[in-house]
Coordinates of C-alpha atoms and ligand atoms in Angstrom, one line a residue:
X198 CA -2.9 94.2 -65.6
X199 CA -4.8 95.8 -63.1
X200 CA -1.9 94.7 -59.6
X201 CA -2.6 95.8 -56.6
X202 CA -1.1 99.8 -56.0
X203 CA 2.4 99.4 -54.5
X204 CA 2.5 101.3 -51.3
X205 CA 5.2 103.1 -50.3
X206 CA 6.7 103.5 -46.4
X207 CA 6.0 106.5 -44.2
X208 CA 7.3 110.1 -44.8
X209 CA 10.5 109.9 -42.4
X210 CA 10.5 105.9 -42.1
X211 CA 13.0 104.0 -44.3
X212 CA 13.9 100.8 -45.5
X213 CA 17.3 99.5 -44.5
X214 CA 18.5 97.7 -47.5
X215 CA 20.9 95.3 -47.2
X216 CA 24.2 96.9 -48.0
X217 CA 23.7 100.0 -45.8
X218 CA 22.1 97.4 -43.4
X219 CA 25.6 95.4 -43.2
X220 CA 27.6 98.6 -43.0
X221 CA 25.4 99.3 -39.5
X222 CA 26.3 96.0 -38.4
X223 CA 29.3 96.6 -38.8
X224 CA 29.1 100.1 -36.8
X225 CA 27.1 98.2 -34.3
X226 CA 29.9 95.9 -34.2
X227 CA 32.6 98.6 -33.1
X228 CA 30.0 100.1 -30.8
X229 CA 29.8 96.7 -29.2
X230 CA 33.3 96.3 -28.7
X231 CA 34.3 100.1 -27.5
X232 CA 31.6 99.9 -25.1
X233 CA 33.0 96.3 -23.7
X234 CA 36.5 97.8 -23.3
X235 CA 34.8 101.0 -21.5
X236 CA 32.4 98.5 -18.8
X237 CA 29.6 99.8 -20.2
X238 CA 26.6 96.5 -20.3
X239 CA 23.6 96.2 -22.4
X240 CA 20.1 97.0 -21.7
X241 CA 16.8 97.1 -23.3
X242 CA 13.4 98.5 -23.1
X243 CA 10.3 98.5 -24.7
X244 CA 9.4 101.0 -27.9
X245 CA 6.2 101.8 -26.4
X246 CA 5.8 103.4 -22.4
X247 CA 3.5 105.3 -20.8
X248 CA 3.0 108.5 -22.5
X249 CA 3.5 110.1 -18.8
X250 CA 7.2 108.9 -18.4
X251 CA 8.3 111.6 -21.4
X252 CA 5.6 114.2 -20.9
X253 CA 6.6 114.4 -17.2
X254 CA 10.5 114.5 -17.9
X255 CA 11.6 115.4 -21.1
X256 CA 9.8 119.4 -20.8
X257 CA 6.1 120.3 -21.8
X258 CA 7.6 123.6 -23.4
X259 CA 10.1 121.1 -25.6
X260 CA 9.5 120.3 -29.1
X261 CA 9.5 116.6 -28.7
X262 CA 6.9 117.1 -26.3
X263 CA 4.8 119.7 -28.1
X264 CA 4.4 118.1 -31.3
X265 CA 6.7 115.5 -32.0
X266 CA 5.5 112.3 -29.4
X267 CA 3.7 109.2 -31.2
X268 CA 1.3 109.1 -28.6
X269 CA -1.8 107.7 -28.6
X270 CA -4.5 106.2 -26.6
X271 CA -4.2 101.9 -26.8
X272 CA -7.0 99.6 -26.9
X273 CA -7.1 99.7 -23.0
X274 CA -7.5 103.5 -23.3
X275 CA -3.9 104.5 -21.8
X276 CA -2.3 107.1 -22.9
X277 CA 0.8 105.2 -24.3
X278 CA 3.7 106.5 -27.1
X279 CA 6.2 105.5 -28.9
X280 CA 9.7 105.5 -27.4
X281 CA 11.2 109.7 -28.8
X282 CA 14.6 108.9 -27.1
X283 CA 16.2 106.3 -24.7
X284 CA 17.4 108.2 -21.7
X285 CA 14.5 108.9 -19.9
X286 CA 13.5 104.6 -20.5
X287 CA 16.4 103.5 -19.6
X288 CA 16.1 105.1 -16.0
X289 CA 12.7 103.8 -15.3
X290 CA 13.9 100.2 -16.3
X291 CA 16.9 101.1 -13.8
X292 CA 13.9 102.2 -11.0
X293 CA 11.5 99.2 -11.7
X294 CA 14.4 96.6 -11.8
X295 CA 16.0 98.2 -8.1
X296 CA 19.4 98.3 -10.5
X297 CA 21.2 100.7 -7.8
X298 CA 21.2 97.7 -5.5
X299 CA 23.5 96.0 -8.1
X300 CA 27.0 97.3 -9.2
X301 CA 25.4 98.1 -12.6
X302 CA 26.0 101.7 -13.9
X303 CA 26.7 101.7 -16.8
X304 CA 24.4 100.8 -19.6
X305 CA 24.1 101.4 -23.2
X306 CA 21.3 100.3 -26.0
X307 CA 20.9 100.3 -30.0
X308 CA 17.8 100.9 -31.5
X309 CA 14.8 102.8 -32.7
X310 CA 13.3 105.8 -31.7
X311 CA 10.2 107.7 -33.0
X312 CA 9.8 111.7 -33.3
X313 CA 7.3 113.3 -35.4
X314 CA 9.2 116.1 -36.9
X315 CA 9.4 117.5 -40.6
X316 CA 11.8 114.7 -42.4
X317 CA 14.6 116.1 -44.5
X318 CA 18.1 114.5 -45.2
X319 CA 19.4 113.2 -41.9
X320 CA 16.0 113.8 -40.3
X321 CA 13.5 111.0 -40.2
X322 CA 10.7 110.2 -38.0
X323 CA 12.6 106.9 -36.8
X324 CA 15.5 106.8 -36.1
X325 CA 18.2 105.0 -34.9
X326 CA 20.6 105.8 -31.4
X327 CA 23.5 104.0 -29.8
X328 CA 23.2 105.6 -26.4
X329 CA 24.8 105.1 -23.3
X330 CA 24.4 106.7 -19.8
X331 CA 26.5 106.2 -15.9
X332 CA 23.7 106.3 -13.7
X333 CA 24.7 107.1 -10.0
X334 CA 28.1 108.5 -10.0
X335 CA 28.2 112.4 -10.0
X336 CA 32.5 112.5 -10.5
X337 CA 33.5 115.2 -13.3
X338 CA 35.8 112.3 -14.4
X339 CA 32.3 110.5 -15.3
X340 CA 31.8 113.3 -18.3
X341 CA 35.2 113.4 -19.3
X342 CA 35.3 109.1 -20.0
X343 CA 31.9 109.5 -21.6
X344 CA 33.6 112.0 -23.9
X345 CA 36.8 109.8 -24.2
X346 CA 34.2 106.8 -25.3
X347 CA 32.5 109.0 -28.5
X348 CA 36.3 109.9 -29.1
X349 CA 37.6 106.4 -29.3
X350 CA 34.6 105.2 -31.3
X351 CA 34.6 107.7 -33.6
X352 CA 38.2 106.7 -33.9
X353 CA 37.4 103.0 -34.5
X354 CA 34.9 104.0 -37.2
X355 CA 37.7 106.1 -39.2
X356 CA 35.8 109.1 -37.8
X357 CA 38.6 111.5 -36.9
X358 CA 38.4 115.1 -35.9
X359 CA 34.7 116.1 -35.9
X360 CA 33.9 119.1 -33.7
X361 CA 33.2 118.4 -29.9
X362 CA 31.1 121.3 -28.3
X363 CA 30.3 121.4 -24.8
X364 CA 29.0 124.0 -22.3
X365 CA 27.3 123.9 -18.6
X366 CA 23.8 124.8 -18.1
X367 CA 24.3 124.6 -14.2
X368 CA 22.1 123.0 -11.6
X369 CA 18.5 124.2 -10.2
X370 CA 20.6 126.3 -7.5
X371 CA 22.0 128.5 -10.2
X372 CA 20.0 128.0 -12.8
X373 CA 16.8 130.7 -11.7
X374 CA 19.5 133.5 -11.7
X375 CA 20.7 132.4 -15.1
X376 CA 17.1 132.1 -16.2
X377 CA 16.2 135.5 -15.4
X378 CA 19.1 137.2 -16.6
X379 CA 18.3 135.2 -20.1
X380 CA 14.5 136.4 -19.7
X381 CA 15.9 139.7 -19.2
X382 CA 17.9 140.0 -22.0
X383 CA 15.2 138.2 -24.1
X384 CA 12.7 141.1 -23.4
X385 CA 15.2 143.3 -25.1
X386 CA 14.9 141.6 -28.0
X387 CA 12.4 142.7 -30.2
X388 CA 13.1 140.4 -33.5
X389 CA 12.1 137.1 -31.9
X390 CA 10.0 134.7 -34.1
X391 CA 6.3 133.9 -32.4
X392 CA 7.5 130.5 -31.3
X393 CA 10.0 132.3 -28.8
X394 CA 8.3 135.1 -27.9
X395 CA 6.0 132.8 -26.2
X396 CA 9.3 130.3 -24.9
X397 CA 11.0 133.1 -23.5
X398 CA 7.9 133.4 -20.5
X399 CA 8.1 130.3 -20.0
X400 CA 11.8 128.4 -21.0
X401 CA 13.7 131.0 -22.2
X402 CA 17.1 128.1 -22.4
X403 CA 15.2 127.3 -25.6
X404 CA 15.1 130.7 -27.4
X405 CA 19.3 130.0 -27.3
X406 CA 18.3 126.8 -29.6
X407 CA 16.2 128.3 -32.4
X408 CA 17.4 127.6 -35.7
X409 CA 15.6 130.7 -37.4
X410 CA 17.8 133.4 -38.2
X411 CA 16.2 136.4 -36.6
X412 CA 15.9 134.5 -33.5
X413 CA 20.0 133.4 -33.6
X414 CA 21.3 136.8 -34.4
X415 CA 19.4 138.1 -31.3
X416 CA 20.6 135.6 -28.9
X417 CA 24.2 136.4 -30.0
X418 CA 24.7 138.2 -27.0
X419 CA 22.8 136.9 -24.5
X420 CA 24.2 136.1 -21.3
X421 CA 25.6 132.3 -20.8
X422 CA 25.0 130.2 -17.8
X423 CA 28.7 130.0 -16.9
X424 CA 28.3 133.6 -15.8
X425 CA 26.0 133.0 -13.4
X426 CA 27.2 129.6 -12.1
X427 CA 27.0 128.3 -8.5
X428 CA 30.7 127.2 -6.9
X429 CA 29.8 123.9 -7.0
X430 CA 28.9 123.7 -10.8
X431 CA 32.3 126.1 -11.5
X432 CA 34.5 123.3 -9.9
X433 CA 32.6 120.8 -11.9
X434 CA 33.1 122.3 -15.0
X435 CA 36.4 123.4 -14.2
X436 CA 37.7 119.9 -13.8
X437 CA 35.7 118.7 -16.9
X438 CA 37.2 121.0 -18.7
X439 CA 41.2 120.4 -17.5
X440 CA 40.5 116.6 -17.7
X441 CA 40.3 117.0 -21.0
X442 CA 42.8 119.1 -21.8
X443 CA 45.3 116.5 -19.7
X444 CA 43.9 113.9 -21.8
X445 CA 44.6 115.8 -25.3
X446 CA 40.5 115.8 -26.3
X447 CA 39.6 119.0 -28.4
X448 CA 36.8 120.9 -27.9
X449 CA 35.1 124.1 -28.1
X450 CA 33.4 125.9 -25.6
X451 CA 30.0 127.2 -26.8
X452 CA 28.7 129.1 -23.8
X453 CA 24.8 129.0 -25.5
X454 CA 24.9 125.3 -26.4
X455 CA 21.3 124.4 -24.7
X456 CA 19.8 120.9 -25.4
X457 CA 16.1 120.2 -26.7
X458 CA 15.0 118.3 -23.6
X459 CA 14.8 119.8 -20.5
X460 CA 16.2 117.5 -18.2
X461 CA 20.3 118.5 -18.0
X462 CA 22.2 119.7 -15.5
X463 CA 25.6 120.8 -16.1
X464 CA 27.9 119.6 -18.6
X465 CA 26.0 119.3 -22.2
X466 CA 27.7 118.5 -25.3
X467 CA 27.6 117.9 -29.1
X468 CA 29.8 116.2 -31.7
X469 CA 28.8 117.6 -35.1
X470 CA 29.7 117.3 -38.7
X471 CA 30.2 119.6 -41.1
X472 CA 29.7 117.2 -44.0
X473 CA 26.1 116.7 -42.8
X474 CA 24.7 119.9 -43.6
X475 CA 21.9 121.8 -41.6
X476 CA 21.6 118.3 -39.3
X477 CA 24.5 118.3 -38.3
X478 CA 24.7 116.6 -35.1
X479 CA 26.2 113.2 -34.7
X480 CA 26.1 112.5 -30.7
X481 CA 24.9 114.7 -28.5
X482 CA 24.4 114.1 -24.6
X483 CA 25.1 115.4 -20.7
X484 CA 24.5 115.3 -17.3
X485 CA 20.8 114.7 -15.7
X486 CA 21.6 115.1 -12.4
X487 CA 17.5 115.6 -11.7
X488 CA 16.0 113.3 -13.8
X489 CA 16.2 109.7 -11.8
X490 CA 14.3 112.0 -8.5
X491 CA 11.6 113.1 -11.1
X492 CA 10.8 110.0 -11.8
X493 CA 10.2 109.2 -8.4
X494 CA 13.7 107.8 -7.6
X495 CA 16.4 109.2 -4.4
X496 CA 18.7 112.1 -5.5
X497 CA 20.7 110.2 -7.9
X498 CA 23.2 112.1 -10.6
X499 CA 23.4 110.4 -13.8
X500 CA 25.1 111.2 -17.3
X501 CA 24.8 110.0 -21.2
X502 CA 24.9 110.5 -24.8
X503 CA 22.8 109.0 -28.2
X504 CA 24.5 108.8 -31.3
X505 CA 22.4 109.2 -34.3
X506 CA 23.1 105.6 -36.2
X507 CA 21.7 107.2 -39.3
X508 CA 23.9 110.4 -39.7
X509 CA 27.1 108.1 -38.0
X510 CA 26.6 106.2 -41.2
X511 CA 26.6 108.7 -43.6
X512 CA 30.3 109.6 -42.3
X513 CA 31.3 106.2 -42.4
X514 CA 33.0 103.9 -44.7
X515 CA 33.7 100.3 -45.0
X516 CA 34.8 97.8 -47.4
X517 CA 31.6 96.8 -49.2
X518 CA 29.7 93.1 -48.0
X519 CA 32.3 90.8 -48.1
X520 CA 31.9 88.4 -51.6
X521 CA 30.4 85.1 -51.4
X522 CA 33.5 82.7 -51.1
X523 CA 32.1 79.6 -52.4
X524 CA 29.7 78.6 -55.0
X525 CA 28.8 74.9 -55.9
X526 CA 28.2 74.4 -59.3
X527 CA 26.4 71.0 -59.1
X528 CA 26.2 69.4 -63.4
X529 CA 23.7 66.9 -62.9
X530 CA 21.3 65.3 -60.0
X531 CA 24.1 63.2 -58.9
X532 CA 26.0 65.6 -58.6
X533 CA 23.8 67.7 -56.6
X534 CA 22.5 64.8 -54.7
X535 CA 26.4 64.8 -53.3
X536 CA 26.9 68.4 -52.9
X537 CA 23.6 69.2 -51.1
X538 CA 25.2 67.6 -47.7
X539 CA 28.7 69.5 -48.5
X540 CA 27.1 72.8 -48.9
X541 CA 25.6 72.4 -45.5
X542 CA 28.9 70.5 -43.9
X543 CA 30.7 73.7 -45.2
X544 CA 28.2 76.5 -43.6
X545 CA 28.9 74.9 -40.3
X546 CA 32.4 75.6 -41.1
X547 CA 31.3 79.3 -41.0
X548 CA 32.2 79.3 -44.8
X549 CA 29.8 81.0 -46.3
X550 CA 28.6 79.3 -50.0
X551 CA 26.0 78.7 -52.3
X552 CA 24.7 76.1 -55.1
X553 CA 23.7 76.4 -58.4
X554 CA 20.4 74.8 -59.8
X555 CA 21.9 71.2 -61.1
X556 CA 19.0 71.3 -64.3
X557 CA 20.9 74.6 -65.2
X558 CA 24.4 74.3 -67.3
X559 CA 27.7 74.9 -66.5
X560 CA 28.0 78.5 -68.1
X561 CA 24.3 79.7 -66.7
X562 CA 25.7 78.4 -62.9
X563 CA 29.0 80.4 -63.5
X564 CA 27.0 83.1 -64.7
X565 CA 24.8 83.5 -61.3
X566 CA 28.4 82.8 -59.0
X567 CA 29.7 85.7 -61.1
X568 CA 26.5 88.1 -59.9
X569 CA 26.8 86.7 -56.3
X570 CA 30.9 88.2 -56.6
X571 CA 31.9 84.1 -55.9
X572 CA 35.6 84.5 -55.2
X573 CA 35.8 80.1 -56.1
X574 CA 33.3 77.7 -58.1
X575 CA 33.7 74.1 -57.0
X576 CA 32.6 72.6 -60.3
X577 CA 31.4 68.8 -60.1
X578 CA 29.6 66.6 -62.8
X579 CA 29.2 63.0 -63.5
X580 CA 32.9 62.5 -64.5
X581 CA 34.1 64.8 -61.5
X582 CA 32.5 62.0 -59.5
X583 CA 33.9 58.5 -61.1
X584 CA 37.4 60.1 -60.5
X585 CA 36.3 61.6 -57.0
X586 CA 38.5 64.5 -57.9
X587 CA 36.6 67.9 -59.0
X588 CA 38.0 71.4 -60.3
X589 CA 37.9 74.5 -57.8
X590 CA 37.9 77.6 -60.1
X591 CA 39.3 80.8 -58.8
X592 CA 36.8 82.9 -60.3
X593 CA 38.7 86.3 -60.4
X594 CA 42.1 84.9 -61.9
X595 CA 40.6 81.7 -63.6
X596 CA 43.4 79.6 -62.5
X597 CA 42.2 76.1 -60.9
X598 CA 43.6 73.4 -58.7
X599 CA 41.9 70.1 -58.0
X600 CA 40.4 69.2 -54.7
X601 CA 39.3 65.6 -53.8
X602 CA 35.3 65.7 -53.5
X603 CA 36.1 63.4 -49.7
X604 CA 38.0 65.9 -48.7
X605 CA 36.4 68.7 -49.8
X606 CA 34.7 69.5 -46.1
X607 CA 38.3 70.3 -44.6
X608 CA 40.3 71.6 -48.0
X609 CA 37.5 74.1 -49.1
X610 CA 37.6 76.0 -45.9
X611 CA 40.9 77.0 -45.7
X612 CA 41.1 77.9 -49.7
X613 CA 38.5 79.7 -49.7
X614 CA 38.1 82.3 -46.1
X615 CA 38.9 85.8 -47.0
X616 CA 41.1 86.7 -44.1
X617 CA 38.5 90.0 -43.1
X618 CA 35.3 87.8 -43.2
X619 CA 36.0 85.4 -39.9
X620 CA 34.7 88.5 -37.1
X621 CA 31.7 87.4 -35.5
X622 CA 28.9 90.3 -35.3
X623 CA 27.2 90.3 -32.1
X624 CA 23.1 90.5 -32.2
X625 CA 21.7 93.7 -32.2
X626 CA 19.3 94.4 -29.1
Ligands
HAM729 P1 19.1 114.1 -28.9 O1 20.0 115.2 -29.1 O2 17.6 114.4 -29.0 O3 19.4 113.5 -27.5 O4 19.4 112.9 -29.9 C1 20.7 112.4 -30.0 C2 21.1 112.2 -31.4 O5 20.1 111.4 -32.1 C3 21.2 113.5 -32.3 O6 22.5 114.1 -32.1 C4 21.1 112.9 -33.7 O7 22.3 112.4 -34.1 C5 20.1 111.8 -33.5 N1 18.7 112.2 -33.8 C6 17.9 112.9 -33.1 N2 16.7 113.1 -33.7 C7 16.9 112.6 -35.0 C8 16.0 112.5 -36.1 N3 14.8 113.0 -36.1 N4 16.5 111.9 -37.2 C9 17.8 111.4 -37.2 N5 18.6 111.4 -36.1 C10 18.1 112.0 -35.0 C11 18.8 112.4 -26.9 O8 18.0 111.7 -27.5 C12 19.3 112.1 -25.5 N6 18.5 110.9 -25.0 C13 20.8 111.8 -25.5 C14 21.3 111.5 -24.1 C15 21.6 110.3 -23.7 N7 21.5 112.3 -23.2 C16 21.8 111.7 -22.1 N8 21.9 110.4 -22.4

């Protein structure tokens, strides 16, 4: 009587619980390996950064900016917030670490992120990304392997033939003339919600991403960046586009796909999902030719994409947690006083196992390796240990087959590894 209230978590901040939390792993897992096969290396950095490094690159006019940063002043006073994406992190750690001295490009990262926008399904307030980015090599062929990497993950996951959507929003030499012809258009439009009436003064590229309805049907024909691209960005898009082609990836060309952050150039690009509902992107990501010189770095081009782990999962499925191979049913303190050392020989072995309570009987032990889905009992009491010979149960098919308690270390091992248990999930970072 009268416990203290349970409290619940945050509005848009979950709990992983452990079988969704073993089916990331395992996502992580194939992210690791893809990204191995493709060169790309880890990195990390820090959930909290200045405030500055976001405000001053990912758009003042953009939503993440506007309303969505966890920023707040720390016990120092600095204006500091919690990470809203990786991209723009991951090229300050590449300016403050001098990484374009070294022949490291290509990075990638898993982890949290933090945006304070109105949680719904597949919208939380943090979430999780697997992002990668090429930093310093401006080659077409750069966005065309980036896109090849989502493809073949997606692939390794089981997750075939989701819609890949790309466009250009060109480079600041043909971007004013796009800008204006958009901001023309826009002033046509008289059925613009508040929000983009005020966005089309001042970044009309977002107007093109409002989800309201009145806002969409009046930017059906609005004019696309590709018409007004410079030669340079034509050729690079040009060759995105046949690389692709040559290398059999479909896509769709959606000539007023626009991003929520401000700093692309170029080729931008989504993966959705249908199944997802109105959140519906998977990956998104594309070139930021700009961004490392905003952040006070030389001229360098750059490309990436984040993959939202939390809607990825959704689409995904595995084979449940593996069962528990082995459980120990120990009848007695003798008994248990010999197992105790076994169980612990065996875990080295990488098998995984449990024990029963020895003051517990044999049918309450059984009964708890039943609940823990024990594929084998290894049942040993006080006569089990005059003979040295004890019963190994198979707990699905209740056959049995006697193993000698010496040998038990070596025997048990090979009885009992399921053959899809043995693959060695590297740490998350
Ligand atoms: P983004 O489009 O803001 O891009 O996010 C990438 C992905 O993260 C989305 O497609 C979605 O799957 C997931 N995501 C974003 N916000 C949420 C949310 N509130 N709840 C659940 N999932 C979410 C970026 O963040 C860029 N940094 C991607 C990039 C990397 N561009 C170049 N390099």
């Amino acid at each position: 009587m009268g416990g203290a209230e349970t409290l619940a978590s945050l509005r848009g901040f979950k709990d992983l619980l452990p079988e969704e939390a073993f089916k990331w792993r395992q996502i992580e897992s194939a992210a690791h390996a893809a990204f191995a096969a493709f060169g790309f290396h880890p990195i990390g950095t820090p959930l909290l950064e200045p405030a500055e490094l976001f405000t001053r690159s990912i758009g003042a006019t953009s939503d993440i900016i506007e309303k969505e940063m966890y920023a707040f002043d720390d016990w120092d006073g600095r204006k500091v917030s919690l990470r809203p994406e990786g991209t723009v992190s991951v090229v300050r750690a590449y300016l403050t670490h001098h990484l374009s001295d070294s022949a490291l490009r290509k990075f990638y990262y898993i982890g949290p992120m933090f945006r304070h926008e109105r949680p719904q399904a597949g919208r939380l307030r943090q979430f999780h990304q697997i992002g990668v980015e090429i930093i310093g090599d401006a080659s077409p062929k750069r966005d065309v392997e980036l896109l090849a990497l989502l493809d073949d993950l997606m692939q390794r996951l089981g997750v075939n033939g989701l819609p890949l959507t790309i466009n250009t929003l060109g480079c600041p030499e043909c971007r004013p003339s796009y800008r204006m012809a958009l901001q023309f258009y826009l002033s046509g439009q008289s059925d613009l919600c508040v929000d983009c009436l005020r966005r089309s003064a001042v970044n009309p590229l977002r107007v093109l991403d409002c989800k309201k309805e009145t806002c969409r049907e009046a930017v059906r024909g609005a004019p696309s960046p590709i018409d007004d691209l410079c030669k340079a960005c034509q050729c690079h898009f040009e060759a995105v586009r046949s690389t692709l082609s040559d290398l059999g990836l479909v896509y769709t060309l959606n000539p007023h796909l626009v991003r929520g952050l401000d700093y692309y150039t170029r080729t931008v690009f989504e993966l959705n999902s249908p199944a997802l509902g109105a959140q519906n992107a998977v990956a998104a990501g594309g070139r930021y030719d700009a961004l490392v010189a905003l952040l006070g770095g030389p001229q360098t081009p750059a490309i990436g994409f984040a993959i939202g782990v939390e809607r990825l999962a959704a689409l995904v499925s595995f084979p449940q947690q593996p069962d528990l191979p082995l459980f120990l049913v120990p009848l007695g303190e003798n008994a248990a006083r010999r197992l105790f050392p076994l169980l612990f020989a065996l875990r080295r072995k990488n098998l995984a196992c449990e024990i029963g309570e020895e003051t517990a009987g044999l049918k309450a032990q059984l009964k708890r390796a039943d609940r823990l889905h024990a594929t084998y009992a290894f049942i040993v009491g006080e006569a089990e240990l005059n003979t040295g010979v004890a019963l190994l149960r198979n707990m699905r098919t209740g056959t049995q087959q006697t193993v000698a308690i010496a040998q038990a270390a070596d025997i048990l091992p090979d009885v009992c590894t399921p053959v899809s248990s043995s693959s060695v999930i590297p740490p998350r970072l």
